[in-house]
């Protein structure tokens, strides 16, 4: 399904990528530290000129984690792409 507001969809994708990069940098620098909170992510984003509410940041983080989980499952199942035939191609 295509986005109805392409500019907003592109802005959201850029925001998610910025949040993802901040999360990766934090995990790389502090491998045993807890994940950043919404307020901490908000502070980092302000430095990039992105102003979002913590609830919006939480939604983006949820989408990032969902995408990562789906990619991990695809890797585990050996999926190479969409299987439109409806058949399960498992391990």
Coordinates of N, CA and C in Angstrom, one line a residue:
X1 N 0.8 -1.2 0.0 CA 0.0 0.0 0.0 C 0.9 1.2 0.0
X2 N 0.7 2.1 -0.9 CA 1.4 3.4 -1.0 C 1.0 4.4 0.0
X3 N 1.9 5.2 0.4 CA 1.6 6.3 1.4 C 0.8 7.4 0.7
X4 N -0.2 7.9 1.4 CA -1.0 8.9 0.8 C -0.3 10.3 0.8
X5 N 0.5 10.5 1.9 CA 1.3 11.7 2.0 C 2.8 11.3 1.9
X6 N 3.3 11.4 0.7 CA 4.6 10.9 0.4 C 5.7 11.8 1.2
X7 N 5.5 13.1 1.3 CA 6.4 13.9 2.0 C 6.5 13.5 3.5
X8 N 5.3 13.3 4.1 CA 5.3 12.8 5.5 C 5.9 11.5 5.7
X9 N 5.7 10.6 4.8 CA 6.3 9.2 4.8 C 7.8 9.3 4.7
X10 N 8.3 10.1 3.9 CA 9.7 10.3 3.7 C 10.3 10.9 5.0
X11 N 9.6 11.9 5.5 CA 10.1 12.5 6.8 C 10.2 11.5 7.9
X12 N 9.1 10.7 8.0 CA 9.1 9.7 9.0 C 10.2 8.7 8.9
X13 N 10.5 8.3 7.6 CA 11.6 7.3 7.3 C 12.9 7.9 7.7
X14 N 13.1 9.2 7.4 CA 14.4 9.9 7.8 C 14.5 10.0 9.3
X15 N 13.4 10.2 10.0 CA 13.4 10.3 11.5 C 13.7 9.0 12.1
X16 N 13.1 7.9 11.6 CA 13.4 6.6 12.1 C 14.9 6.2 11.9
X17 N 15.4 6.6 10.7 CA 16.8 6.3 10.5 C 17.7 7.0 11.4
X18 N 17.4 8.3 11.7 CA 18.1 9.1 12.7 C 18.1 8.4 14.1
X19 N 16.9 8.0 14.5 CA 16.7 7.4 15.8 C 17.5 6.0 15.8
X20 N 17.4 5.3 14.7 CA 18.1 4.0 14.6 C 19.6 4.2 14.8
X21 N 20.2 5.2 14.1 CA 21.6 5.5 14.2 C 22.0 5.9 15.6
X22 N 21.2 6.7 16.3 CA 21.4 7.2 17.6 C 21.5 5.9 18.5
X23 N 20.5 5.0 18.4 CA 20.4 3.8 19.2 C 21.7 2.9 18.9
X24 N 22.1 2.8 17.7 CA 23.2 2.0 17.3 C 24.5 2.6 17.9
X25 N 24.7 3.9 17.8 CA 25.8 4.5 18.4 C 25.9 4.3 19.9
X26 N 24.8 4.5 20.5 CA 24.7 4.3 22.0 C 25.1 2.8 22.4
X27 N 24.5 1.9 21.7 CA 24.8 0.5 22.0 C 26.3 0.1 21.7
X28 N 26.8 0.7 20.6 CA 28.2 0.5 20.3 C 29.2 1.1 21.3
X29 N 28.9 2.3 21.8 CA 29.7 3.0 22.8 C 29.6 2.4 24.2
X30 N 28.4 1.9 24.5 CA 28.0 1.4 25.8 C 27.3 0.1 25.7
X31 N 28.1 -1.0 25.4 CA 27.4 -2.3 25.1 C 26.6 -2.9 26.2
X32 N 26.9 -2.6 27.5 CA 26.2 -3.2 28.6 C 25.2 -2.2 29.2
X33 N 25.1 -1.0 28.7 CA 24.2 0.0 29.2 C 22.7 -0.3 28.8
X34 N 21.8 0.3 29.5 CA 20.4 0.1 29.2 C 20.1 0.9 27.9
X35 N 19.0 0.6 27.2 CA 18.7 1.4 26.0 C 18.3 2.8 26.4
X36 N 18.4 3.7 25.5 CA 18.1 5.1 25.7 C 16.6 5.3 25.9
X37 N 16.2 6.2 26.8 CA 14.8 6.5 27.0 C 14.3 7.4 26.0
X38 N 13.0 7.6 25.9 CA 12.4 8.5 25.0 C 12.9 9.9 25.2
X39 N 13.0 10.3 26.4 CA 13.5 11.7 26.7 C 15.0 11.8 26.3
X40 N 15.8 10.8 26.5 CA 17.2 10.9 26.0 C 17.3 10.9 24.5
X41 N 16.4 10.1 23.8 CA 16.4 10.2 22.4 C 15.9 11.6 21.9
X42 N 15.0 12.1 22.6 CA 14.4 13.4 22.3 C 15.6 14.5 22.4
X43 N 16.4 14.4 23.4 CA 17.5 15.3 23.5 C 18.5 15.2 22.4
X44 N 18.8 13.9 22.0 CA 19.7 13.7 20.9 C 19.1 14.3 19.6
X45 N 17.8 14.0 19.4 CA 17.2 14.5 18.1 C 17.1 16.0 18.1
X46 N 17.0 16.7 19.2 CA 17.0 18.1 19.2 C 18.3 18.7 18.7
X47 N 19.4 18.0 19.0 CA 20.7 18.4 18.4 C 20.7 18.3 16.9
X48 N 19.8 17.5 16.3 CA 19.8 17.3 14.9 C 18.7 18.2 14.3
X49 N 18.0 19.0 15.1 CA 16.9 19.8 14.6 C 15.6 19.1 14.4
X50 N 15.4 18.0 15.1 CA 14.2 17.2 15.0 C 13.5 17.3 16.4
X51 N 12.3 17.9 16.4 CA 11.6 18.1 17.6 C 10.3 17.2 17.6
X52 N 10.3 16.2 18.5 CA 9.2 15.2 18.6 C 8.8 15.0 20.0
X53 N 7.6 14.7 20.2 CA 7.1 14.3 21.6 C 7.7 12.9 21.9
X54 N 7.9 12.6 23.2 CA 8.4 11.3 23.6 C 7.5 10.2 23.1
X55 N 6.2 10.4 23.0 CA 5.2 9.3 22.6 C 5.5 9.0 21.1
X56 N 5.8 10.1 20.3 CA 6.1 9.9 18.9 C 7.4 9.1 18.7
X57 N 8.4 9.5 19.5 CA 9.6 8.8 19.5 C 9.4 7.3 19.9
X58 N 8.6 7.1 20.9 CA 8.3 5.7 21.3 C 7.7 4.9 20.1
X59 N 6.8 5.5 19.4 CA 6.2 4.9 18.2 C 7.2 4.5 17.2
X60 N 8.2 5.5 16.9 CA 9.2 5.2 15.9 C 10.1 4.1 16.4
X61 N 10.5 4.1 17.7 CA 11.3 3.0 18.2 C 10.6 1.7 18.1
X62 N 9.3 1.6 18.3 CA 8.5 0.4 18.2 C 8.6 -0.1 16.7
X63 N 8.5 0.8 15.8 CA 8.5 0.5 14.3 C 9.9 0.0 14.0
X64 N 11.0 0.6 14.5 CA 12.3 0.1 14.3 C 12.5 -1.3 14.8
X65 N 12.1 -1.5 16.0 CA 12.2 -2.9 16.6 C 11.4 -3.9 15.8
X66 N 10.2 -3.5 15.4 CA 9.4 -4.5 14.6 C 10.1 -4.8 13.3
X67 N 10.6 -3.8 12.6 CA 11.3 -4.1 11.4 C 12.5 -5.0 11.6
X68 N 13.3 -4.7 12.7 CA 14.4 -5.6 13.0 C 14.0 -7.0 13.3
X69 N 12.9 -7.2 14.1 CA 12.4 -8.5 14.4 C 12.0 -9.3 13.1
X70 N 11.3 -8.6 12.2 CA 10.9 -9.2 11.0 C 12.1 -9.6 10.1
X71 N 13.1 -8.7 10.1 CA 14.3 -9.1 9.3 C 15.0 -10.3 9.9
X72 N 15.0 -10.4 11.3 CA 15.7 -11.5 11.9 C 14.9 -12.8 11.7
X73 N 13.6 -12.7 11.7 CA 12.8 -13.9 11.4 C 13.0 -14.3 9.9
X74 N 13.0 -13.4 9.0 CA 13.2 -13.7 7.6 C 14.6 -14.4 7.5
X75 N 15.6 -13.9 8.2 CA 16.9 -14.5 8.1 C 16.9 -16.0 8.7
X76 N 16.2 -16.2 9.8 CA 16.1 -17.5 10.4 C 15.3 -18.5 9.5
X77 N 14.3 -18.0 8.8 CA 13.5 -18.8 8.0 C 14.1 -19.0 6.6
X78 N 15.1 -18.2 6.3 CA 15.7 -18.3 4.9 C 14.8 -17.7 3.9
X79 N 14.0 -16.8 4.2 CA 13.1 -16.1 3.2 C 13.9 -15.2 2.4
X80 N 13.7 -15.2 1.1 CA 14.4 -14.4 0.2 C 13.6 -13.2 -0.3
X81 N 12.4 -13.1 0.1 CA 11.5 -12.0 -0.3 C 10.1 -12.5 -0.1
X82 N 9.2 -11.7 -0.7 CA 7.7 -12.0 -0.5 C 7.4 -13.3 -1.2
X83 N 6.6 -14.1 -0.6 CA 6.1 -15.4 -1.1 C 4.6 -15.2 -1.3
X84 N 4.2 -14.8 -2.5 CA 2.8 -14.4 -2.7 C 1.9 -15.7 -3.0
X85 N 2.6 -16.9 -3.1 CA 1.8 -18.1 -3.4 C 1.0 -18.5 -2.1
X86 N 1.4 -18.0 -1.0 CA 0.7 -18.4 0.3 C 1.4 -19.6 0.9
X87 N 2.4 -20.2 0.3 CA 3.0 -21.4 0.8 C 4.1 -20.9 1.8
X88 N 4.3 -21.7 2.8 CA 5.3 -21.4 3.8 C 6.6 -22.1 3.4
X89 N 7.6 -21.3 3.4 CA 8.9 -21.8 3.0 C 9.8 -21.8 4.3
X90 N 9.6 -22.8 5.1 CA 10.3 -22.8 6.4 C 11.7 -23.5 6.3
X91 N 12.3 -23.6 7.5 CA 13.6 -24.2 7.7 C 13.6 -25.7 7.4

